[in-house]
Coordinates of C-alpha atoms in Angstrom, one line a residue:
X24 CA 19.0 14.9 -8.5
X25 CA 18.9 16.2 -4.8
X26 CA 21.8 15.3 -2.6
X27 CA 21.6 16.2 1.1
X28 CA 23.6 19.6 0.9
X29 CA 21.2 20.7 -1.6
X30 CA 18.0 19.6 0.0
X31 CA 18.8 21.6 3.0
X32 CA 19.6 24.8 1.1
X33 CA 16.7 24.7 -1.0
X34 CA 14.6 24.0 2.5
X35 CA 16.3 26.9 4.0
X36 CA 15.8 29.1 0.9
X37 CA 11.9 28.1 1.1
X38 CA 11.8 28.8 4.7
X39 CA 13.4 32.2 4.3
X40 CA 10.6 33.5 1.9
X41 CA 9.0 36.8 3.0
X42 CA 5.4 36.3 3.9
X43 CA 3.3 37.1 0.9
X44 CA 3.3 40.8 0.2
X45 CA 0.6 41.2 -1.7
X46 CA -3.2 42.1 -0.5
X47 CA -4.1 40.7 2.9
X48 CA -5.5 37.1 2.3
X49 CA -8.0 35.4 4.5
X50 CA -7.8 31.8 5.6
X51 CA -10.6 30.7 3.5
X52 CA -8.2 31.8 0.4
X53 CA -6.2 28.9 1.6
X54 CA -9.0 26.2 1.5
X55 CA -9.9 24.7 -2.0
X56 CA -11.6 21.7 -3.3
X57 CA -8.8 19.6 -2.6
X58 CA -9.7 16.2 -1.4
X59 CA -9.4 16.0 2.2
X60 CA -7.7 12.7 3.1
X61 CA -7.0 10.9 6.5
X62 CA -4.0 8.7 6.2
X63 CA -0.9 10.8 7.0
X64 CA -1.1 12.5 10.4
X65 CA -4.6 11.1 11.6
X66 CA -6.0 14.5 11.2
X67 CA -8.6 15.2 8.6
X68 CA -6.4 17.6 6.1
X69 CA -6.6 18.7 2.5
X70 CA -3.6 17.7 0.3
X71 CA -2.4 21.1 0.6
X72 CA -1.7 20.8 4.4
X73 CA -0.5 17.2 4.7
X74 CA 3.0 16.3 5.9
X75 CA 3.5 14.1 3.0
X76 CA 2.8 13.4 -0.9
X77 CA -0.7 11.7 -1.2
X78 CA -2.2 9.7 -4.2
X79 CA -6.1 9.3 -4.2
X80 CA -7.6 6.6 -6.5
X81 CA -11.3 7.1 -6.4
X82 CA -14.3 4.7 -7.1
X83 CA -14.7 6.0 -10.4
X84 CA -11.1 5.6 -11.4
X85 CA -11.0 1.8 -9.9
X86 CA -14.0 0.9 -12.1
X87 CA -12.6 2.3 -15.3
X88 CA -9.3 1.2 -14.7
X89 CA -10.3 -2.5 -15.5
X90 CA -8.2 -3.7 -12.7
X91 CA -9.0 -7.2 -11.0
X92 CA -6.8 -6.2 -7.7
X93 CA -5.4 -3.6 -5.8
X94 CA -1.9 -4.0 -7.0
X95 CA -3.4 -3.3 -10.6
X96 CA -4.5 0.0 -9.5
X97 CA -1.2 1.0 -7.9
X98 CA 0.5 1.5 -11.1
X99 CA -1.5 5.0 -11.2
X100 CA 0.5 6.1 -8.3
X101 CA 4.1 7.5 -8.6
X102 CA 7.3 5.5 -7.6
X103 CA 5.3 2.1 -7.6
X104 CA 6.6 -0.9 -9.4
X105 CA 3.9 -3.5 -10.1
X106 CA 4.8 -7.0 -11.5
X107 CA 4.2 -10.7 -10.4
X108 CA 6.1 -13.0 -8.6
X109 CA 6.6 -16.7 -9.3
X110 CA 4.1 -16.1 -12.2
X111 CA 0.4 -14.3 -12.4
X112 CA -0.9 -15.7 -9.2
X113 CA 1.1 -13.6 -7.0
X114 CA 0.9 -9.8 -7.5
X115 CA 3.8 -7.4 -6.4
X116 CA 3.4 -3.9 -5.7
X117 CA 5.9 -2.2 -3.9
X118 CA 6.9 1.9 -3.4
X119 CA 10.7 2.5 -4.7
X120 CA 13.1 -0.5 -3.8
X121 CA 11.6 -2.9 -1.8
X122 CA 14.6 -5.0 -2.2
X123 CA 12.7 -8.5 -2.5
X124 CA 9.3 -9.5 -4.3
X125 CA 7.2 -10.0 -1.2
X126 CA 6.3 -6.2 -0.4
X127 CA 7.8 -6.3 3.2
X128 CA 8.2 -2.6 3.5
X129 CA 4.9 -1.4 2.8
X130 CA 1.7 -0.9 5.3
X131 CA -1.7 -1.6 4.0
X132 CA -5.0 -0.8 6.0
X133 CA -8.7 -1.6 4.9
X134 CA -10.9 0.4 7.0
X135 CA -8.4 1.1 9.5
X136 CA -7.3 -2.8 9.9
X137 CA -3.6 -3.4 9.3
X138 CA -3.7 -6.5 6.7
X139 CA 0.2 -6.8 7.2
X140 CA 1.0 -10.5 7.2
X141 CA 2.3 -11.7 10.8
X142 CA 3.7 -15.0 9.1
X143 CA 7.1 -15.8 7.5
X144 CA 9.0 -12.9 6.7
X145 CA 6.1 -10.6 6.8
X146 CA 4.1 -9.3 3.6
X147 CA 1.4 -6.8 2.3
X148 CA 0.9 -8.8 -0.7
X149 CA -1.8 -11.3 0.3
X150 CA -3.6 -8.7 2.4
X151 CA -4.1 -6.4 -0.5
X152 CA -6.1 -9.3 -2.3
X153 CA -8.4 -9.6 0.6
X154 CA -10.7 -6.7 -0.4
X155 CA -13.5 -6.5 -3.4
X156 CA -12.6 -3.8 -5.5
X157 CA -16.3 -3.1 -5.8
X158 CA -16.6 -2.2 -2.5
X159 CA -13.8 0.5 -2.2
X160 CA -14.5 4.0 -2.0
X161 CA -11.2 5.3 -2.4
X162 CA -7.5 4.4 -2.2
X163 CA -5.1 6.9 -0.3
X164 CA -1.4 6.4 -0.8
X165 CA 1.0 8.0 1.1
X166 CA 4.1 8.3 -0.7
X167 CA 6.8 8.1 1.6
X168 CA 7.8 6.8 5.3
X169 CA 5.0 7.0 8.2
X170 CA 6.2 5.3 11.1
X171 CA 5.6 8.4 12.9
X172 CA 1.6 7.8 12.7
X173 CA 1.5 4.1 12.0
X174 CA 4.5 2.1 13.3
X175 CA 7.1 -0.1 12.0
X176 CA 5.8 -1.5 9.0
X177 CA 5.0 1.8 7.5
X178 CA 8.7 2.0 6.3
X179 CA 8.5 3.1 2.6
X180 CA 4.8 4.0 2.2
X181 CA 1.1 3.5 3.5
X182 CA -1.6 2.2 1.0
X183 CA -5.1 3.2 3.2
X184 CA -8.2 1.3 1.6
X185 CA -11.5 2.6 2.5
X186 CA -14.5 0.8 1.6
X187 CA -18.0 2.3 1.0
X188 CA -20.5 3.0 3.9
X189 CA -23.1 0.5 3.8
X190 CA -25.7 3.1 3.3
X191 CA -24.1 4.0 0.0
X192 CA -24.4 0.3 -1.4
X193 CA -28.0 -0.6 -0.5
X194 CA -29.8 -3.0 -2.9
X195 CA -28.3 -5.5 -5.1
X196 CA -25.3 -6.1 -7.3
X197 CA -23.7 -8.9 -9.0
X198 CA -20.9 -8.8 -11.8
X199 CA -19.3 -11.7 -13.9
X200 CA -15.8 -11.8 -16.1
X201 CA -14.7 -14.3 -18.2
X202 CA -11.5 -14.3 -20.4
X203 CA -8.4 -16.0 -21.8
X204 CA -6.3 -18.2 -19.7
X205 CA -9.6 -19.8 -18.2
X206 CA -10.3 -16.5 -16.5
X207 CA -13.4 -16.7 -14.1
X208 CA -14.3 -13.8 -12.0
X209 CA -17.7 -13.2 -9.8
X210 CA -19.1 -10.8 -7.2
X211 CA -22.4 -10.7 -5.6
X212 CA -23.3 -8.0 -3.0
X213 CA -26.7 -7.3 -1.1
X214 CA -27.3 -4.3 1.2
X215 CA -30.2 -3.2 3.7
X216 CA -30.9 -0.8 6.1
X217 CA -32.2 2.8 7.0
X218 CA -31.1 6.1 8.5
X219 CA -29.9 4.8 11.7
X220 CA -28.3 1.5 10.5
X221 CA -27.1 -0.6 7.5
X222 CA -25.3 -3.5 6.4
X223 CA -23.4 -4.9 3.5
X224 CA -22.7 -8.7 2.4
X225 CA -20.1 -9.4 -0.5
X226 CA -19.1 -12.6 -1.6
X227 CA -16.3 -12.7 -4.5
X228 CA -14.2 -15.4 -6.4
X229 CA -11.6 -14.9 -8.9
X230 CA -9.8 -17.2 -10.8
X231 CA -7.3 -17.9 -14.0
X232 CA -4.5 -20.3 -15.0
X233 CA -1.8 -17.5 -14.9
X234 CA 0.6 -17.3 -17.3
X235 CA 1.0 -19.5 -20.4
X236 CA 4.4 -21.0 -19.9
X237 CA 4.4 -22.2 -16.0
X238 CA 2.2 -23.9 -13.5
X239 CA 0.7 -20.9 -11.5
X240 CA -2.8 -21.3 -11.6
X241 CA -4.9 -19.8 -8.9
X242 CA -8.4 -19.4 -6.9
X243 CA -9.3 -16.6 -4.5
X244 CA -12.5 -16.6 -2.6
X245 CA -13.7 -14.1 -0.1
X246 CA -16.7 -12.9 1.9
X247 CA -16.9 -9.6 4.0
X248 CA -19.6 -7.9 5.9
X249 CA -19.8 -4.3 6.8
X250 CA -22.3 -3.0 9.3
X251 CA -22.7 0.7 10.2
X252 CA -24.8 1.8 13.0
X253 CA -25.5 5.6 14.4
X254 CA -26.2 4.4 18.0
X255 CA -27.0 8.3 18.8
X256 CA -26.3 11.7 17.3
X257 CA -22.6 11.4 19.1
X258 CA -22.0 7.8 18.6
X259 CA -21.1 5.7 15.7
X260 CA -20.3 2.2 15.0
X261 CA -18.6 0.2 12.4
X262 CA -18.4 -3.6 12.3
X263 CA -16.3 -5.4 9.5
X264 CA -15.6 -8.8 9.4
X265 CA -14.8 -11.4 6.9
X266 CA -12.9 -14.3 5.5
X267 CA -10.4 -14.9 2.5
X268 CA -9.0 -18.1 0.9
X269 CA -6.4 -17.9 -1.6
X270 CA -4.9 -20.9 -3.3
X271 CA -2.2 -20.9 -6.3
X272 CA 0.3 -23.0 -8.1
X273 CA 3.9 -22.7 -7.9
X274 CA 6.4 -23.8 -10.7
X275 CA 9.3 -24.0 -7.9
X276 CA 11.6 -25.4 -10.7
X277 CA 11.9 -26.4 -14.5
X278 CA 10.8 -30.2 -14.2
X279 CA 7.1 -30.8 -13.7
X280 CA 7.6 -33.1 -10.9
X281 CA 8.6 -30.3 -8.4
X282 CA 5.2 -28.5 -9.0
X283 CA 3.2 -27.8 -6.1
X284 CA 0.5 -25.6 -4.6
X285 CA 0.2 -23.4 -2.0
X286 CA -2.2 -21.7 0.2
X287 CA -3.4 -18.6 2.4
X288 CA -6.4 -18.1 4.3
X289 CA -7.2 -15.1 6.5
X290 CA -10.4 -14.3 8.8
X291 CA -11.0 -11.1 10.9
X292 CA -13.4 -9.0 12.9
X293 CA -12.7 -5.2 13.2
X294 CA -14.8 -2.8 15.4
X295 CA -14.7 1.1 15.4
X296 CA -16.6 3.3 17.6
X297 CA -16.5 6.9 17.4
X298 CA -17.8 9.3 19.8
X299 CA -17.9 13.3 19.0
X300 CA -17.7 14.5 22.5
X301 CA -18.4 18.3 21.1
X302 CA -17.3 20.4 18.1
X303 CA -13.7 20.4 19.0
X304 CA -13.2 16.7 20.4
X305 CA -13.7 13.5 19.0
X306 CA -12.7 9.9 20.7
X307 CA -11.8 6.7 18.9
X308 CA -11.7 3.3 19.9
X309 CA -10.7 0.2 17.7
X310 CA -10.3 -3.5 18.4
X311 CA -9.5 -6.1 15.8
X312 CA -8.4 -9.8 15.8
X313 CA -7.1 -11.6 12.9
X314 CA -5.9 -15.3 12.1
X315 CA -4.1 -16.2 9.2
X316 CA -2.7 -19.4 8.0
X317 CA -0.2 -20.2 5.1
X318 CA 0.5 -23.7 3.8
X319 CA 2.7 -25.1 1.2
X320 CA 2.0 -28.3 -0.1
X321 CA 5.5 -29.6 -0.8
X322 CA 6.8 -32.8 0.7
X323 CA 10.2 -32.0 0.9
X324 CA 10.3 -28.8 3.1
X325 CA 7.3 -27.7 4.6
X326 CA 6.6 -24.0 6.1
X327 CA 3.1 -24.6 7.4
X328 CA 2.3 -21.7 9.9
X329 CA -0.7 -20.1 11.8
X330 CA -0.5 -16.5 12.9
X331 CA -2.9 -14.6 15.2
X332 CA -3.0 -11.0 15.8
X333 CA -5.1 -8.9 18.6
X334 CA -5.0 -5.2 18.5
X335 CA -6.5 -2.5 20.6
X336 CA -5.9 1.2 19.7
X337 CA -7.6 4.6 21.2
X338 CA -7.1 8.1 19.9
X339 CA -8.3 11.5 20.8
X340 CA -8.6 14.3 18.3
X341 CA -8.6 17.7 20.0
X342 CA -9.0 21.4 18.5
X343 CA -7.5 24.0 20.5
X344 CA -8.0 27.1 18.5
X345 CA -7.7 28.6 14.9
X346 CA -4.1 27.9 15.2
X347 CA -3.4 24.3 16.8
X348 CA -5.0 21.0 16.5
X349 CA -3.5 17.9 17.2
X350 CA -4.2 13.9 17.6
X351 CA -2.8 11.4 20.2
X352 CA -3.4 7.9 21.4
X353 CA -1.9 4.4 22.0
X354 CA -2.1 1.1 20.7
X355 CA -1.6 -2.8 22.4
X356 CA -1.1 -5.5 20.1
X357 CA -0.2 -9.1 20.6
X358 CA 1.0 -11.4 17.8
X359 CA 1.4 -14.9 17.8
X360 CA 3.0 -17.5 15.2
X361 CA 2.8 -21.2 15.4
X362 CA 4.6 -23.6 13.1
X363 CA 6.3 -27.0 14.0
X364 CA 8.1 -26.6 10.5
X365 CA 9.5 -23.0 11.0
X366 CA 10.1 -23.1 14.9
X367 CA 11.4 -26.6 15.3
X368 CA 12.4 -26.5 19.1
X369 CA 9.5 -24.3 20.3
X370 CA 6.5 -24.3 17.8
X371 CA 4.9 -21.3 19.5
X372 CA 6.4 -17.9 19.2
X373 CA 4.6 -14.7 20.2
X374 CA 5.5 -11.3 21.6
X375 CA 3.4 -7.9 22.7
X376 CA 3.8 -4.5 21.7
X377 CA 2.7 -1.1 23.2
X378 CA 2.8 2.2 21.2
X379 CA 2.0 6.0 21.9
X380 CA 1.7 8.3 18.8
X381 CA 0.7 12.1 18.4
X382 CA 0.8 14.9 16.0
X383 CA 0.5 18.4 16.3
X384 CA -0.8 20.9 13.3
X385 CA 0.2 24.6 13.9
X386 CA -1.0 27.4 11.7
X387 CA 1.2 30.4 12.8
X388 CA 0.0 32.3 9.5
X389 CA -2.4 31.6 6.7
X390 CA 0.2 30.7 4.7
X391 CA 2.3 28.3 6.9
X392 CA 1.4 24.9 8.1
X393 CA 3.5 23.1 10.5
X394 CA 3.0 19.3 11.4
X395 CA 5.4 17.6 14.4
X396 CA 4.6 14.2 15.4
X397 CA 6.2 10.9 16.3
X398 CA 5.7 7.5 17.9
X399 CA 7.0 5.6 20.6
X400 CA 7.1 1.8 20.7
X401 CA 7.9 -1.1 23.1
X402 CA 8.4 -4.3 21.3
X403 CA 8.4 -7.3 23.8
X404 CA 11.4 -8.8 22.2
X405 CA 13.2 -5.9 20.4
X406 CA 12.6 -3.3 22.9
X407 CA 12.1 0.4 22.2
X408 CA 12.1 2.3 19.1
X409 CA 10.5 5.9 18.3
X410 CA 9.9 7.6 14.7
X411 CA 9.8 11.5 14.5
X412 CA 8.4 13.7 11.7
X413 CA 8.7 17.3 11.0
X414 CA 7.0 18.7 7.9
X415 CA 6.5 22.5 7.1
X416 CA 4.1 23.4 4.4
X417 CA 4.2 27.0 2.7
X418 CA 1.1 28.2 0.4
X419 CA 3.1 30.6 -1.6
X420 CA -0.4 31.8 -3.0
X421 CA -3.7 30.0 -3.1
X422 CA -3.3 26.8 -4.9
X423 CA 0.6 26.5 -4.7
X424 CA 1.9 25.0 -1.7
X425 CA 5.6 24.3 -1.1
X426 CA 6.3 21.0 1.3
X427 CA 9.5 20.3 3.3
X428 CA 10.6 18.0 5.8
X429 CA 12.4 14.9 7.4
X430 CA 11.1 11.8 9.0
X431 CA 12.6 8.5 10.4
X432 CA 11.1 5.0 10.0
X433 CA 11.8 1.4 10.7
X434 CA 10.7 -2.3 10.3
X435 CA 10.6 -4.6 13.2
X436 CA 11.8 -8.1 12.3
X437 CA 9.1 -10.6 12.2
X438 CA 9.0 -13.9 14.7
X439 CA 10.7 -15.9 11.7
X440 CA 13.4 -13.3 11.4
X441 CA 13.8 -13.5 15.0
X442 CA 13.1 -17.0 16.3
X443 CA 13.1 -19.1 13.2
X444 CA 14.8 -22.8 13.4
X445 CA 13.8 -24.5 10.0
X446 CA 15.1 -27.7 9.2
X447 CA 15.4 -30.3 6.6
X448 CA 15.5 -33.8 7.7
X449 CA 16.6 -32.6 11.0
X450 CA 19.4 -30.2 9.7
X451 CA 19.2 -26.9 10.2
X452 CA 18.3 -24.6 7.1
X453 CA 17.6 -21.3 8.6
X454 CA 18.4 -20.8 12.1
X455 CA 17.9 -17.5 13.5
X456 CA 20.5 -16.0 16.2
X457 CA 18.0 -13.4 17.3
X458 CA 20.5 -10.6 17.0
X459 CA 18.3 -8.9 14.2
X460 CA 17.5 -5.3 14.5
X461 CA 15.1 -3.1 13.2
X462 CA 15.5 -1.8 9.6
X463 CA 15.6 1.8 9.5
X464 CA 15.3 4.8 6.9
X465 CA 16.0 8.3 7.4
X466 CA 14.1 10.4 4.7
X467 CA 14.2 14.0 3.7
X468 CA 12.1 15.7 1.1
X469 CA 10.8 18.4 -0.9
X470 CA 7.4 18.8 -2.6
X471 CA 5.5 21.0 -4.6
X472 CA 1.6 20.9 -5.0
X473 CA -0.2 23.3 -7.7
X474 CA -3.5 23.8 -8.9
X475 CA -4.1 25.8 -12.2
X476 CA -7.9 25.5 -12.0
X477 CA -8.1 27.7 -15.3
X478 CA -6.5 24.8 -17.3
X479 CA -7.8 21.9 -15.1
X480 CA -4.3 20.7 -14.2
X481 CA -3.1 19.7 -10.4
X482 CA 0.5 18.8 -10.6
X483 CA 2.5 17.2 -7.6
X484 CA 6.5 17.0 -7.6
X485 CA 8.3 15.2 -4.8
X486 CA 12.0 15.2 -4.5
X487 CA 13.3 12.5 -1.8
X488 CA 16.7 11.0 -0.2
X489 CA 16.0 7.9 1.8
X490 CA 19.1 6.6 3.9
X491 CA 18.5 2.8 4.4
X492 CA 20.3 1.0 7.1
X493 CA 20.4 -2.1 8.8
X494 CA 18.3 -4.0 5.9
X495 CA 17.8 -7.8 6.8
X496 CA 19.5 -10.7 4.7
X497 CA 20.3 -14.3 4.9
X498 CA 24.2 -15.1 5.8
X499 CA 26.0 -18.0 6.7
X500 CA 28.8 -18.0 9.2
X501 CA 30.6 -20.9 7.6
X502 CA 29.9 -23.1 4.4
X503 CA 28.1 -25.8 6.5
X504 CA 26.4 -23.5 8.7
X505 CA 22.5 -22.8 8.7
X506 CA 21.5 -19.5 7.3
X507 CA 21.1 -16.6 9.9
X508 CA 19.2 -13.3 9.4
X509 CA 21.6 -10.3 9.8
X510 CA 21.6 -6.7 9.3
X511 CA 23.4 -5.7 6.2
X512 CA 23.3 -3.4 3.2
X513 CA 22.9 0.1 3.8
X514 CA 22.1 2.2 0.9
X515 CA 20.7 5.6 -0.2
X516 CA 17.8 6.2 -2.6
X517 CA 17.8 9.7 -4.4
X518 CA 15.3 10.9 -6.9
X519 CA 12.3 12.8 -7.8
X520 CA 8.6 11.8 -8.9
X521 CA 5.9 13.7 -10.3
X522 CA 2.1 13.1 -10.9
X523 CA 0.0 15.4 -13.3
X524 CA -3.5 15.2 -13.6
X525 CA -5.2 17.1 -16.6
X526 CA -9.2 17.5 -17.3
X527 CA -9.2 19.6 -20.3
X528 CA -12.9 19.2 -20.7
X529 CA -15.4 17.4 -18.7
X530 CA -15.4 14.1 -20.8
X531 CA -11.6 13.6 -20.5
X532 CA -9.3 13.0 -18.0
X533 CA -5.3 12.3 -18.6
X534 CA -3.0 11.2 -15.7
X535 CA 0.9 11.2 -16.0
X536 CA 3.4 9.7 -13.6
X537 CA 7.0 9.5 -13.8
X538 CA 9.6 8.6 -11.6
X539 CA 13.5 8.9 -11.6
X540 CA 15.2 6.8 -8.9
X541 CA 18.8 6.0 -8.1
X542 CA 20.1 3.4 -5.7
X543 CA 23.8 3.9 -4.1
X544 CA 24.7 0.9 -2.2
X545 CA 27.1 1.1 0.6
X546 CA 31.0 0.3 -0.3
X547 CA 30.7 -2.9 1.5
X548 CA 28.0 -4.3 -1.0
X549 CA 29.3 -7.5 -2.8
X550 CA 26.8 -7.7 -5.2
X551 CA 26.9 -5.5 -8.3
X552 CA 23.1 -5.9 -9.0
X553 CA 22.2 -3.9 -5.6
X554 CA 22.4 -0.4 -7.7
X555 CA 19.5 -2.0 -10.0
X556 CA 17.1 -3.4 -7.4
X557 CA 14.7 -0.7 -8.6
X558 CA 14.1 0.5 -12.1
X559 CA 16.1 3.7 -12.6
X560 CA 12.9 5.5 -14.4
X561 CA 9.4 4.3 -14.6
X562 CA 6.2 5.9 -15.9
X563 CA 2.3 5.8 -16.5
X564 CA 0.4 7.6 -18.9
X565 CA -3.7 6.9 -18.6
X566 CA -6.4 8.4 -20.3
X567 CA -10.3 7.9 -19.4
X568 CA -12.6 9.3 -22.0
X569 CA -16.3 9.4 -22.2
X570 CA -17.2 8.7 -25.7
X571 CA -20.8 9.6 -24.9
X572 CA -23.2 9.4 -22.3
X573 CA -23.2 5.4 -22.6
X574 CA -19.7 4.7 -24.1
X575 CA -16.4 4.9 -22.1
X576 CA -12.8 4.5 -23.1
X577 CA -9.9 3.9 -20.8
X578 CA -6.2 3.4 -21.9
X579 CA -3.3 2.9 -19.3
X580 CA 0.2 2.6 -20.6
X581 CA 3.3 1.9 -18.2
X582 CA 7.1 1.7 -19.0
X583 CA 9.5 0.3 -16.6
X584 CA 13.2 0.0 -16.9
X585 CA 15.3 -2.9 -16.0
X586 CA 15.6 -4.4 -12.5
X587 CA 16.5 -7.1 -10.2
X588 CA 13.9 -8.1 -8.2
X589 CA 15.7 -10.5 -5.6
X590 CA 19.5 -10.6 -5.5
X591 CA 20.0 -14.3 -7.0
X592 CA 17.8 -13.3 -10.0
X593 CA 19.0 -12.5 -13.5
X594 CA 17.8 -9.0 -14.6
X595 CA 14.2 -8.2 -15.7
X596 CA 14.3 -6.5 -18.9
X597 CA 12.8 -3.5 -19.5
X598 CA 9.3 -3.6 -20.7
X599 CA 5.9 -1.7 -21.9
X600 CA 2.3 -2.4 -21.2
X601 CA -0.9 -1.4 -22.7
X602 CA -4.2 -2.0 -21.2
X603 CA -7.4 -1.2 -23.2
X604 CA -10.9 -0.9 -21.8
X605 CA -13.9 -0.2 -23.5
X606 CA -17.5 0.0 -21.8
X607 CA -21.1 0.4 -22.5
X608 CA -23.6 1.4 -19.9
X609 CA -27.6 0.6 -20.3
X610 CA -30.4 -0.4 -18.5
X611 CA -32.2 -3.9 -18.2
X612 CA -35.5 -3.2 -16.5
X613 CA -34.8 -1.1 -13.6
X614 CA -31.4 -2.5 -13.1
X615 CA -28.4 -0.2 -14.1
X616 CA -26.1 -2.5 -16.2
X617 CA -22.5 -1.9 -17.6
X618 CA -20.7 -4.3 -20.2
X619 CA -16.8 -4.1 -20.7
X620 CA -14.1 -5.5 -22.7
X621 CA -10.8 -5.0 -21.2
X622 CA -7.2 -6.0 -23.1
X623 CA -4.2 -6.6 -20.8
X624 CA -1.0 -6.3 -22.7
X625 CA -2.7 -5.2 -25.7
X626 CA 0.6 -4.1 -27.4
X627 CA 2.0 -7.5 -26.9
X628 CA 3.6 -10.0 -24.5
X629 CA 6.7 -9.1 -22.2
X630 CA 8.8 -10.7 -19.6
X631 CA 7.3 -9.8 -16.7
X632 CA 9.6 -11.7 -13.8
X633 CA 12.9 -13.6 -14.1
X634 CA 14.3 -15.9 -11.1
X635 CA 16.7 -18.5 -11.7
X636 CA 15.1 -21.6 -10.4
X637 CA 12.1 -20.9 -12.7
X638 CA 11.2 -20.6 -16.8
X639 CA 11.3 -17.0 -17.8
X640 CA 7.7 -15.4 -16.9
X641 CA 6.0 -13.7 -19.8
X642 CA 2.8 -11.6 -19.6
X643 CA 0.8 -12.3 -22.9
X644 CA -2.1 -10.4 -24.2
X645 CA -5.4 -11.4 -22.9
X646 CA -8.9 -10.1 -23.2
X647 CA -11.6 -10.1 -20.5
X648 CA -15.3 -9.6 -21.1
X649 CA -17.5 -8.5 -17.9
X650 CA -20.7 -7.5 -17.2
X651 CA -22.2 -5.7 -13.9
X652 CA -25.9 -5.0 -12.8
X653 CA -27.0 -3.1 -10.0
X654 CA -30.5 -3.0 -8.7

């Protein structure tokens, strides 16, 4: 375990290393075939230069995983806890301790568009479901805070989902899946175009009856369009648009009479224009519009609401010389929430936000990369906030990088947390005083990234300390008073996580993740379970094995210690889950085909989620058969 004093002593030791005293090395010696990522500083950088630890899930891993949704895939990322809230309908994927079951402290992008919800208490859960896995090129996951580049909601981590260029999905594709619990999945896609322009249209439907012992059936339907246009040799346009509709059952309480449905829908349009001014300058403008709506079909206490977001962003990338690169830009965002249920006196609430960001990359020597960046933001209700970052990467020898640095991040309160006036039969249940401040985290970390090419091994280790303050929670000023949202519960998270990828031979890939995490609540905490609102250790072991040119086997095993998802809950006990997928590729005429059998929880059922008002939620063994055709 690394405390703050040890961290800075180690950091100073790292920074005091003499410059490599061996033979003179060229800059090219430090550029390996490590993947280039875009999600950390807004600069294209190999993993060895990024100011943070990044995990990449590529298209092939997505296919071989047998996952049905993005949350399932995040089990392959160190530090991520994956489960389901209120049954199998609502996946949870949170990095470290998310303090609740709705993923409020994680920023998620799809092709540069934030899918973080503007409604209720904010959430990335629903947005992560609004993408079809077959369309994804890769997922870049920054393990750590990144408000310095992406603002308020990049509190504990960033998931950047990048879909495939439409020119890479020309032709047609259909897939279908069926399995236990009345599972029915279907995807259809068509792509057309040529060298100057192309487009893709994808439609998907997914449904099942959830867990066996509760009412949590769900149906998710979505359609997405992507168009890519090379307008000139310098100008590139990307247009994405789509709609998602999701409806699920909520057990709500043990008596069947209290069962009800909830629904969420979203529609969006997003345009990126990129102009390559010259070899050293690039200018990019993005504009997007989103609308979402939440409905809970419950006659006693409704929370129906509609949210709208408009966003305009511009950024400029500039290469000064071999030593200096920079990116800077700004953003305007307007958010609106409309709900007669949640805002009794004034059903329409809104705010505008202005943001400036920048990052400078400096290479004073071939072995050193220094990233300094930050963000300033002016929120129409909250006021001004800023988030700095400084990270130093030291390439000890080619293929081995030490990383050390610190950053600050924050999460703005949502309109509900600032302005809620939620009543039952005219009596206030939640009445926000408007005094909620942004939640904050100050993080320090030290990491190591090593490539052992001779053995086919890449290892990534990150040790961290995250000091969290001003977390929001409900509190009553008196026994008969309504709930208010107040800043409480500071705590410290310390731990380490590692990711090892090993390819002993071309047909075999092995992934090992492990995380050790300790939460230390402030002395003012009155809930003993606050120290266990994240598992103390959790791991993933995955094997991807090509049995022949046609047959493919995948095994994914996760192990998670016990935790409290929500303060009022009982503990969710420790559990293990093993998923197995066996697939065979073949041809039907000119079409490429793959048939697969996936068994979730093949090692037996386990308790997935415990909440006082509901029956214990159990994940049982279940099998899914699927067939995909590309033509």
